[in-house]
């Protein structure tokens, strides 16, 4: 990005940072509630916009956990044409569930994959459809503060580390660098 554009966008990044900080404060103060579920939720996310390998890490977790636990995946389903909660089937299309959930479902037909833009409503719906679920893998849910995941994995691109970046729109950070402190593990 040209320097002049960066300096032009910095005030908007400060404003964005204030909004994000206020939102976090609402959750921390208890004015907004966080839902906690009585089973393991593993969240795989990042604090930067763009790809950092969340879907391949979800797939790795499926491979390593599904032999021991009944695993299900909950994703937002970016770029899908549908709304609300939807449990995928082997014949679901990317238009219905999004390209990344579609990719996961095609590789792991036995694993329930659901999409919901509202994760607080999506988890109970998924458990209603798949009551034998023992672990939910939440794809790209780190900024969904309305759910208290049991374990948070944050991914970071080696060539674009979050600690050398700036908030949107001057940089690619979805939240401040200190947001990484909520992670249980950071994978570069």
PDB file of N, CA, C and O in Angstrom, residues 103-160:
ATOM      1  N   UNK A 103     -16.110 -27.934   0.923  1.00  0.00           N
ATOM      2  CA  UNK A 103     -14.840 -28.658   0.819  1.00  0.00           C
ATOM      3  C   UNK A 103     -14.679 -29.641   1.975  1.00  0.00           C
ATOM      4  O   UNK A 103     -14.302 -30.805   1.764  1.00  0.00           O
ATOM      5  N   UNK A 104     -14.994 -29.195   3.190  1.00  0.00           N
ATOM      6  CA  UNK A 104     -14.874 -30.071   4.360  1.00  0.00           C
ATOM      7  C   UNK A 104     -15.832 -31.250   4.244  1.00  0.00           C
ATOM      8  O   UNK A 104     -15.461 -32.397   4.481  1.00  0.00           O
ATOM      9  N   UNK A 105     -17.077 -30.977   3.866  1.00  0.00           N
ATOM     10  CA  UNK A 105     -18.081 -32.043   3.768  1.00  0.00           C
ATOM     11  C   UNK A 105     -17.700 -33.067   2.706  1.00  0.00           C
ATOM     12  O   UNK A 105     -17.895 -34.270   2.904  1.00  0.00           O
ATOM     13  N   UNK A 106     -17.139 -32.623   1.590  1.00  0.00           N
ATOM     14  CA  UNK A 106     -16.742 -33.555   0.532  1.00  0.00           C
ATOM     15  C   UNK A 106     -15.600 -34.469   0.976  1.00  0.00           C
ATOM     16  O   UNK A 106     -15.525 -35.613   0.565  1.00  0.00           O
ATOM     17  N   UNK A 107     -14.730 -33.967   1.832  1.00  0.00           N
ATOM     18  CA  UNK A 107     -13.602 -34.771   2.323  1.00  0.00           C
ATOM     19  C   UNK A 107     -13.995 -35.686   3.472  1.00  0.00           C
ATOM     20  O   UNK A 107     -13.391 -36.738   3.665  1.00  0.00           O
ATOM     21  N   UNK A 108     -14.974 -35.253   4.275  1.00  0.00           N
ATOM     22  CA  UNK A 108     -15.359 -35.991   5.477  1.00  0.00           C
ATOM     23  C   UNK A 108     -16.869 -36.173   5.498  1.00  0.00           C
ATOM     24  O   UNK A 108     -17.583 -35.494   6.243  1.00  0.00           O
ATOM     25  N   UNK A 109     -17.360 -37.088   4.683  1.00  0.00           N
ATOM     26  CA  UNK A 109     -18.801 -37.291   4.548  1.00  0.00           C
ATOM     27  C   UNK A 109     -19.473 -37.692   5.860  1.00  0.00           C
ATOM     28  O   UNK A 109     -20.634 -37.379   6.086  1.00  0.00           O
ATOM     29  N   UNK A 110     -18.743 -38.381   6.744  1.00  0.00           N
ATOM     30  CA  UNK A 110     -19.331 -38.852   8.001  1.00  0.00           C
ATOM     31  C   UNK A 110     -19.409 -37.761   9.062  1.00  0.00           C
ATOM     32  O   UNK A 110     -20.092 -37.926  10.068  1.00  0.00           O
ATOM     33  N   UNK A 111     -18.734 -36.638   8.855  1.00  0.00           N
ATOM     34  CA  UNK A 111     -18.699 -35.564   9.851  1.00  0.00           C
ATOM     35  C   UNK A 111     -19.821 -34.571   9.573  1.00  0.00           C
ATOM     36  O   UNK A 111     -19.923 -34.042   8.467  1.00  0.00           O
ATOM     37  N   UNK A 112     -20.656 -34.302  10.574  1.00  0.00           N
ATOM     38  CA  UNK A 112     -21.694 -33.281  10.388  1.00  0.00           C
ATOM     39  C   UNK A 112     -21.045 -31.900  10.207  1.00  0.00           C
ATOM     40  O   UNK A 112     -20.181 -31.504  10.984  1.00  0.00           O
ATOM     41  N   UNK A 113     -21.465 -31.202   9.166  1.00  0.00           N
ATOM     42  CA  UNK A 113     -20.985 -29.847   8.892  1.00  0.00           C
ATOM     43  C   UNK A 113     -22.224 -28.963   8.769  1.00  0.00           C
ATOM     44  O   UNK A 113     -23.089 -29.217   7.936  1.00  0.00           O
ATOM     45  N   UNK A 114     -22.280 -27.955   9.617  1.00  0.00           N
ATOM     46  CA  UNK A 114     -23.419 -27.040   9.607  1.00  0.00           C
ATOM     47  C   UNK A 114     -22.921 -25.614   9.409  1.00  0.00           C
ATOM     48  O   UNK A 114     -21.762 -25.305   9.688  1.00  0.00           O
ATOM     49  N   UNK A 115     -23.816 -24.768   8.916  1.00  0.00           N
ATOM     50  CA  UNK A 115     -23.504 -23.356   8.751  1.00  0.00           C
ATOM     51  C   UNK A 115     -24.573 -22.530   9.457  1.00  0.00           C
ATOM     52  O   UNK A 115     -25.741 -22.902   9.485  1.00  0.00           O
ATOM     53  N   UNK A 116     -24.117 -21.432  10.036  1.00  0.00           N
ATOM     54  CA  UNK A 116     -25.025 -20.492  10.677  1.00  0.00           C
ATOM     55  C   UNK A 116     -24.252 -19.207  10.936  1.00  0.00           C
ATOM     56  O   UNK A 116     -23.173 -19.251  11.518  1.00  0.00           O
ATOM     57  N   UNK A 117     -24.802 -18.096  10.486  1.00  0.00           N
ATOM     58  CA  UNK A 117     -24.135 -16.826  10.754  1.00  0.00           C
ATOM     59  C   UNK A 117     -24.252 -16.449  12.231  1.00  0.00           C
ATOM     60  O   UNK A 117     -23.430 -15.709  12.753  1.00  0.00           O
ATOM     61  N   UNK A 118     -25.251 -16.976  12.921  1.00  0.00           N
ATOM     62  CA  UNK A 118     -25.415 -16.761  14.349  1.00  0.00           C
ATOM     63  C   UNK A 118     -24.969 -18.030  15.066  1.00  0.00           C
ATOM     64  O   UNK A 118     -25.715 -19.006  15.154  1.00  0.00           O
ATOM     65  N   UNK A 119     -23.746 -18.012  15.573  1.00  0.00           N
ATOM     66  CA  UNK A 119     -23.180 -19.224  16.176  1.00  0.00           C
ATOM     67  C   UNK A 119     -23.902 -19.613  17.466  1.00  0.00           C
ATOM     68  O   UNK A 119     -23.987 -20.793  17.780  1.00  0.00           O
ATOM     69  N   UNK A 120     -24.410 -18.644  18.208  1.00  0.00           N
ATOM     70  CA  UNK A 120     -25.119 -18.959  19.452  1.00  0.00           C
ATOM     71  C   UNK A 120     -26.369 -19.781  19.156  1.00  0.00           C
ATOM     72  O   UNK A 120     -26.719 -20.685  19.905  1.00  0.00           O
ATOM     73  N   UNK A 121     -27.043 -19.495  18.067  1.00  0.00           N
ATOM     74  CA  UNK A 121     -28.201 -20.293  17.656  1.00  0.00           C
ATOM     75  C   UNK A 121     -27.774 -21.540  16.890  1.00  0.00           C
ATOM     76  O   UNK A 121     -28.469 -22.561  16.924  1.00  0.00           O
ATOM     77  N   UNK A 122     -26.655 -21.468  16.195  1.00  0.00           N
ATOM     78  CA  UNK A 122     -26.187 -22.588  15.377  1.00  0.00           C
ATOM     79  C   UNK A 122     -25.762 -23.800  16.188  1.00  0.00           C
ATOM     80  O   UNK A 122     -26.024 -24.935  15.798  1.00  0.00           O
ATOM     81  N   UNK A 123     -25.117 -23.586  17.325  1.00  0.00           N
ATOM     82  CA  UNK A 123     -24.648 -24.718  18.129  1.00  0.00           C
ATOM     83  C   UNK A 123     -25.816 -25.540  18.673  1.00  0.00           C
ATOM     84  O   UNK A 123     -25.827 -26.765  18.513  1.00  0.00           O
ATOM     85  N   UNK A 124     -26.823 -24.938  19.304  1.00  0.00           N
ATOM     86  CA  UNK A 124     -27.960 -25.767  19.759  1.00  0.00           C
ATOM     87  C   UNK A 124     -28.684 -26.454  18.605  1.00  0.00           C
ATOM     88  O   UNK A 124     -29.135 -27.597  18.749  1.00  0.00           O
ATOM     89  N   UNK A 125     -28.796 -25.774  17.456  1.00  0.00           N
ATOM     90  CA  UNK A 125     -29.444 -26.402  16.304  1.00  0.00           C
ATOM     91  C   UNK A 125     -28.633 -27.602  15.818  1.00  0.00           C
ATOM     92  O   UNK A 125     -29.199 -28.661  15.508  1.00  0.00           O
ATOM     93  N   UNK A 126     -27.321 -27.451  15.782  1.00  0.00           N
ATOM     94  CA  UNK A 126     -26.448 -28.559  15.378  1.00  0.00           C
ATOM     95  C   UNK A 126     -26.574 -29.722  16.352  1.00  0.00           C
ATOM     96  O   UNK A 126     -26.686 -30.885  15.948  1.00  0.00           O
ATOM     97  N   UNK A 127     -26.594 -29.417  17.639  1.00  0.00           N
ATOM     98  CA  UNK A 127     -26.738 -30.480  18.636  1.00  0.00           C
ATOM     99  C   UNK A 127     -28.116 -31.126  18.586  1.00  0.00           C
ATOM    100  O   UNK A 127     -28.262 -32.308  18.886  1.00  0.00           O
ATOM    101  N   UNK A 128     -29.120 -30.368  18.194  1.00  0.00           N
ATOM    102  CA  UNK A 128     -30.444 -30.953  18.014  1.00  0.00           C
ATOM    103  C   UNK A 128     -30.474 -31.933  16.858  1.00  0.00           C
ATOM    104  O   UNK A 128     -31.109 -32.981  16.931  1.00  0.00           O
ATOM    105  N   UNK A 129     -29.759 -31.591  15.770  1.00  0.00           N
ATOM    106  CA  UNK A 129     -29.680 -32.486  14.609  1.00  0.00           C
ATOM    107  C   UNK A 129     -28.721 -33.647  14.840  1.00  0.00           C
ATOM    108  O   UNK A 129     -28.923 -34.737  14.299  1.00  0.00           O
ATOM    109  N   UNK A 130     -27.664 -33.398  15.602  1.00  0.00           N
ATOM    110  CA  UNK A 130     -26.610 -34.400  15.826  1.00  0.00           C
ATOM    111  C   UNK A 130     -26.334 -34.508  17.329  1.00  0.00           C
ATOM    112  O   UNK A 130     -25.292 -34.081  17.823  1.00  0.00           O
ATOM    113  N   UNK A 131     -27.273 -35.094  18.097  1.00  0.00           N
ATOM    114  CA  UNK A 131     -27.153 -35.106  19.560  1.00  0.00           C
ATOM    115  C   UNK A 131     -25.974 -35.923  20.093  1.00  0.00           C
ATOM    116  O   UNK A 131     -25.578 -35.740  21.238  1.00  0.00           O
ATOM    117  N   UNK A 132     -25.391 -36.784  19.276  1.00  0.00           N
ATOM    118  CA  UNK A 132     -24.254 -37.571  19.748  1.00  0.00           C
ATOM    119  C   UNK A 132     -22.925 -36.831  19.617  1.00  0.00           C
ATOM    120  O   UNK A 132     -21.869 -37.359  19.959  1.00  0.00           O
ATOM    121  N   UNK A 133     -22.958 -35.585  19.161  1.00  0.00           N
ATOM    122  CA  UNK A 133     -21.746 -34.774  19.011  1.00  0.00           C
ATOM    123  C   UNK A 133     -21.048 -34.616  20.351  1.00  0.00           C
ATOM    124  O   UNK A 133     -21.676 -34.319  21.360  1.00  0.00           O
ATOM    125  N   UNK A 134     -19.715 -34.799  20.335  1.00  0.00           N
ATOM    126  CA  UNK A 134     -18.907 -34.646  21.548  1.00  0.00           C
ATOM    127  C   UNK A 134     -17.975 -33.439  21.491  1.00  0.00           C
ATOM    128  O   UNK A 134     -17.568 -32.927  22.533  1.00  0.00           O
ATOM    129  N   UNK A 135     -17.621 -33.005  20.285  1.00  0.00           N
ATOM    130  CA  UNK A 135     -16.733 -31.852  20.101  1.00  0.00           C
ATOM    131  C   UNK A 135     -17.227 -31.057  18.895  1.00  0.00           C
ATOM    132  O   UNK A 135     -17.474 -31.634  17.836  1.00  0.00           O
ATOM    133  N   UNK A 136     -17.355 -29.750  19.075  1.00  0.00           N
ATOM    134  CA  UNK A 136     -17.697 -28.869  17.960  1.00  0.00           C
ATOM    135  C   UNK A 136     -16.455 -28.081  17.583  1.00  0.00           C
ATOM    136  O   UNK A 136     -15.804 -27.475  18.447  1.00  0.00           O
ATOM    137  N   UNK A 137     -16.127 -28.126  16.296  1.00  0.00           N
ATOM    138  CA  UNK A 137     -15.043 -27.307  15.751  1.00  0.00           C
ATOM    139  C   UNK A 137     -15.690 -26.084  15.123  1.00  0.00           C
ATOM    140  O   UNK A 137     -16.466 -26.208  14.185  1.00  0.00           O
ATOM    141  N   UNK A 138     -15.389 -24.921  15.662  1.00  0.00           N
ATOM    142  CA  UNK A 138     -15.980 -23.688  15.161  1.00  0.00           C
ATOM    143  C   UNK A 138     -14.977 -23.010  14.235  1.00  0.00           C
ATOM    144  O   UNK A 138     -13.910 -22.570  14.670  1.00  0.00           O
ATOM    145  N   UNK A 139     -15.330 -22.957  12.966  1.00  0.00           N
ATOM    146  CA  UNK A 139     -14.457 -22.384  11.947  1.00  0.00           C
ATOM    147  C   UNK A 139     -14.626 -20.870  11.907  1.00  0.00           C
ATOM    148  O   UNK A 139     -15.742 -20.373  11.766  1.00  0.00           O
ATOM    149  N   UNK A 140     -13.534 -20.152  12.018  1.00  0.00           N
ATOM    150  CA  UNK A 140     -13.499 -18.683  11.937  1.00  0.00           C
ATOM    151  C   UNK A 140     -14.447 -18.041  12.943  1.00  0.00           C
ATOM    152  O   UNK A 140     -15.271 -17.214  12.603  1.00  0.00           O
ATOM    153  N   UNK A 141     -14.279 -18.397  14.202  1.00  0.00           N
ATOM    154  CA  UNK A 141     -15.168 -17.864  15.223  1.00  0.00           C
ATOM    155  C   UNK A 141     -14.483 -17.072  16.314  1.00  0.00           C
ATOM    156  O   UNK A 141     -15.093 -16.787  17.339  1.00  0.00           O
ATOM    157  N   UNK A 142     -13.234 -16.685  16.122  1.00  0.00           N
ATOM    158  CA  UNK A 142     -12.487 -16.030  17.201  1.00  0.00           C
ATOM    159  C   UNK A 142     -13.083 -14.688  17.591  1.00  0.00           C
ATOM    160  O   UNK A 142     -13.046 -14.304  18.752  1.00  0.00           O
ATOM    161  N   UNK A 143     -13.649 -13.951  16.644  1.00  0.00           N
ATOM    162  CA  UNK A 143     -14.253 -12.662  16.958  1.00  0.00           C
ATOM    163  C   UNK A 143     -15.707 -12.794  17.421  1.00  0.00           C
ATOM    164  O   UNK A 143     -16.338 -11.801  17.739  1.00  0.00           O
ATOM    165  N   UNK A 144     -16.242 -14.000  17.466  1.00  0.00           N
ATOM    166  CA  UNK A 144     -17.607 -14.211  17.946  1.00  0.00           C
ATOM    167  C   UNK A 144     -17.572 -14.302  19.470  1.00  0.00           C
ATOM    168  O   UNK A 144     -17.572 -15.383  20.049  1.00  0.00           O
ATOM    169  N   UNK A 145     -17.522 -13.154  20.096  1.00  0.00           N
ATOM    170  CA  UNK A 145     -17.390 -13.092  21.546  1.00  0.00           C
ATOM    171  C   UNK A 145     -18.642 -13.566  22.265  1.00  0.00           C
ATOM    172  O   UNK A 145     -18.614 -13.790  23.471  1.00  0.00           O
ATOM    173  N   UNK A 146     -19.725 -13.740  21.540  1.00  0.00           N
ATOM    174  CA  UNK A 146     -20.969 -14.197  22.162  1.00  0.00           C
ATOM    175  C   UNK A 146     -20.895 -15.671  22.562  1.00  0.00           C
ATOM    176  O   UNK A 146     -21.743 -16.145  23.304  1.00  0.00           O
ATOM    177  N   UNK A 147     -19.876 -16.373  22.098  1.00  0.00           N
ATOM    178  CA  UNK A 147     -19.659 -17.766  22.487  1.00  0.00           C
ATOM    179  C   UNK A 147     -18.315 -17.869  23.190  1.00  0.00           C
ATOM    180  O   UNK A 147     -17.308 -17.368  22.707  1.00  0.00           O
ATOM    181  N   UNK A 148     -18.324 -18.520  24.318  1.00  0.00           N
ATOM    182  CA  UNK A 148     -17.086 -18.757  25.049  1.00  0.00           C
ATOM    183  C   UNK A 148     -16.592 -20.153  24.685  1.00  0.00           C
ATOM    184  O   UNK A 148     -17.080 -21.151  25.207  1.00  0.00           O
ATOM    185  N   UNK A 149     -15.667 -20.204  23.763  1.00  0.00           N
ATOM    186  CA  UNK A 149     -15.104 -21.488  23.347  1.00  0.00           C
ATOM    187  C   UNK A 149     -14.224 -22.042  24.461  1.00  0.00           C
ATOM    188  O   UNK A 149     -13.630 -21.286  25.236  1.00  0.00           O
ATOM    189  N   UNK A 150     -14.119 -23.349  24.502  1.00  0.00           N
ATOM    190  CA  UNK A 150     -13.270 -23.979  25.502  1.00  0.00           C
ATOM    191  C   UNK A 150     -11.802 -23.899  25.157  1.00  0.00           C
ATOM    192  O   UNK A 150     -10.946 -23.921  26.044  1.00  0.00           O
ATOM    193  N   UNK A 151     -11.506 -23.787  23.860  1.00  0.00           N
ATOM    194  CA  UNK A 151     -10.109 -23.749  23.417  1.00  0.00           C
ATOM    195  C   UNK A 151     -10.048 -22.916  22.144  1.00  0.00           C
ATOM    196  O   UNK A 151     -10.775 -23.186  21.189  1.00  0.00           O
ATOM    197  N   UNK A 152      -9.185 -21.902  22.143  1.00  0.00           N
ATOM    198  CA  UNK A 152      -9.057 -21.006  20.996  1.00  0.00           C
ATOM    199  C   UNK A 152      -7.695 -21.174  20.333  1.00  0.00           C
ATOM    200  O   UNK A 152      -6.661 -21.022  20.996  1.00  0.00           O
ATOM    201  N   UNK A 153      -7.736 -21.458  19.047  1.00  0.00           N
ATOM    202  CA  UNK A 153      -6.525 -21.550  18.239  1.00  0.00           C
ATOM    203  C   UNK A 153      -6.524 -20.372  17.278  1.00  0.00           C
ATOM    204  O   UNK A 153      -7.474 -20.188  16.520  1.00  0.00           O
ATOM    205  N   UNK A 154      -5.475 -19.567  17.330  1.00  0.00           N
ATOM    206  CA  UNK A 154      -5.338 -18.428  16.429  1.00  0.00           C
ATOM    207  C   UNK A 154      -4.210 -18.733  15.451  1.00  0.00           C
ATOM    208  O   UNK A 154      -3.123 -19.169  15.847  1.00  0.00           O
ATOM    209  N   UNK A 155      -4.497 -18.517  14.176  1.00  0.00           N
ATOM    210  CA  UNK A 155      -3.517 -18.761  13.123  1.00  0.00           C
ATOM    211  C   UNK A 155      -2.924 -17.442  12.661  1.00  0.00           C
ATOM    212  O   UNK A 155      -3.608 -16.428  12.596  1.00  0.00           O
ATOM    213  N   UNK A 156      -1.656 -17.483  12.318  1.00  0.00           N
ATOM    214  CA  UNK A 156      -0.928 -16.294  11.894  1.00  0.00           C
ATOM    215  C   UNK A 156      -0.072 -16.649  10.678  1.00  0.00           C
ATOM    216  O   UNK A 156       0.619 -17.664  10.690  1.00  0.00           O
ATOM    217  N   UNK A 157      -0.132 -15.827   9.670  1.00  0.00           N
ATOM    218  CA  UNK A 157       0.678 -16.012   8.474  1.00  0.00           C
ATOM    219  C   UNK A 157       2.115 -15.588   8.773  1.00  0.00           C
ATOM    220  O   UNK A 157       2.362 -14.468   9.219  1.00  0.00           O
ATOM    221  N   UNK A 158       3.068 -16.469   8.529  1.00  0.00           N
ATOM    222  CA  UNK A 158       4.486 -16.197   8.784  1.00  0.00           C
ATOM    223  C   UNK A 158       4.966 -14.953   8.033  1.00  0.00           C
ATOM    224  O   UNK A 158       5.757 -14.176   8.554  1.00  0.00           O
ATOM    225  N   UNK A 159       4.485 -14.769   6.823  1.00  0.00           N
ATOM    226  CA  UNK A 159       4.920 -13.645   5.989  1.00  0.00           C
ATOM    227  C   UNK A 159       4.156 -12.353   6.296  1.00  0.00           C
ATOM    228  O   UNK A 159       4.496 -11.307   5.760  1.00  0.00           O
ATOM    229  N   UNK A 160       3.125 -12.451   7.123  1.00  0.00           N
ATOM    230  CA  UNK A 160       2.298 -11.292   7.452  1.00  0.00           C
ATOM    231  C   UNK A 160       1.894 -11.371   8.926  1.00  0.00           C
ATOM    232  O   UNK A 160       0.724 -11.481   9.265  1.00  0.00           O
TER     233      UNK A 160
END
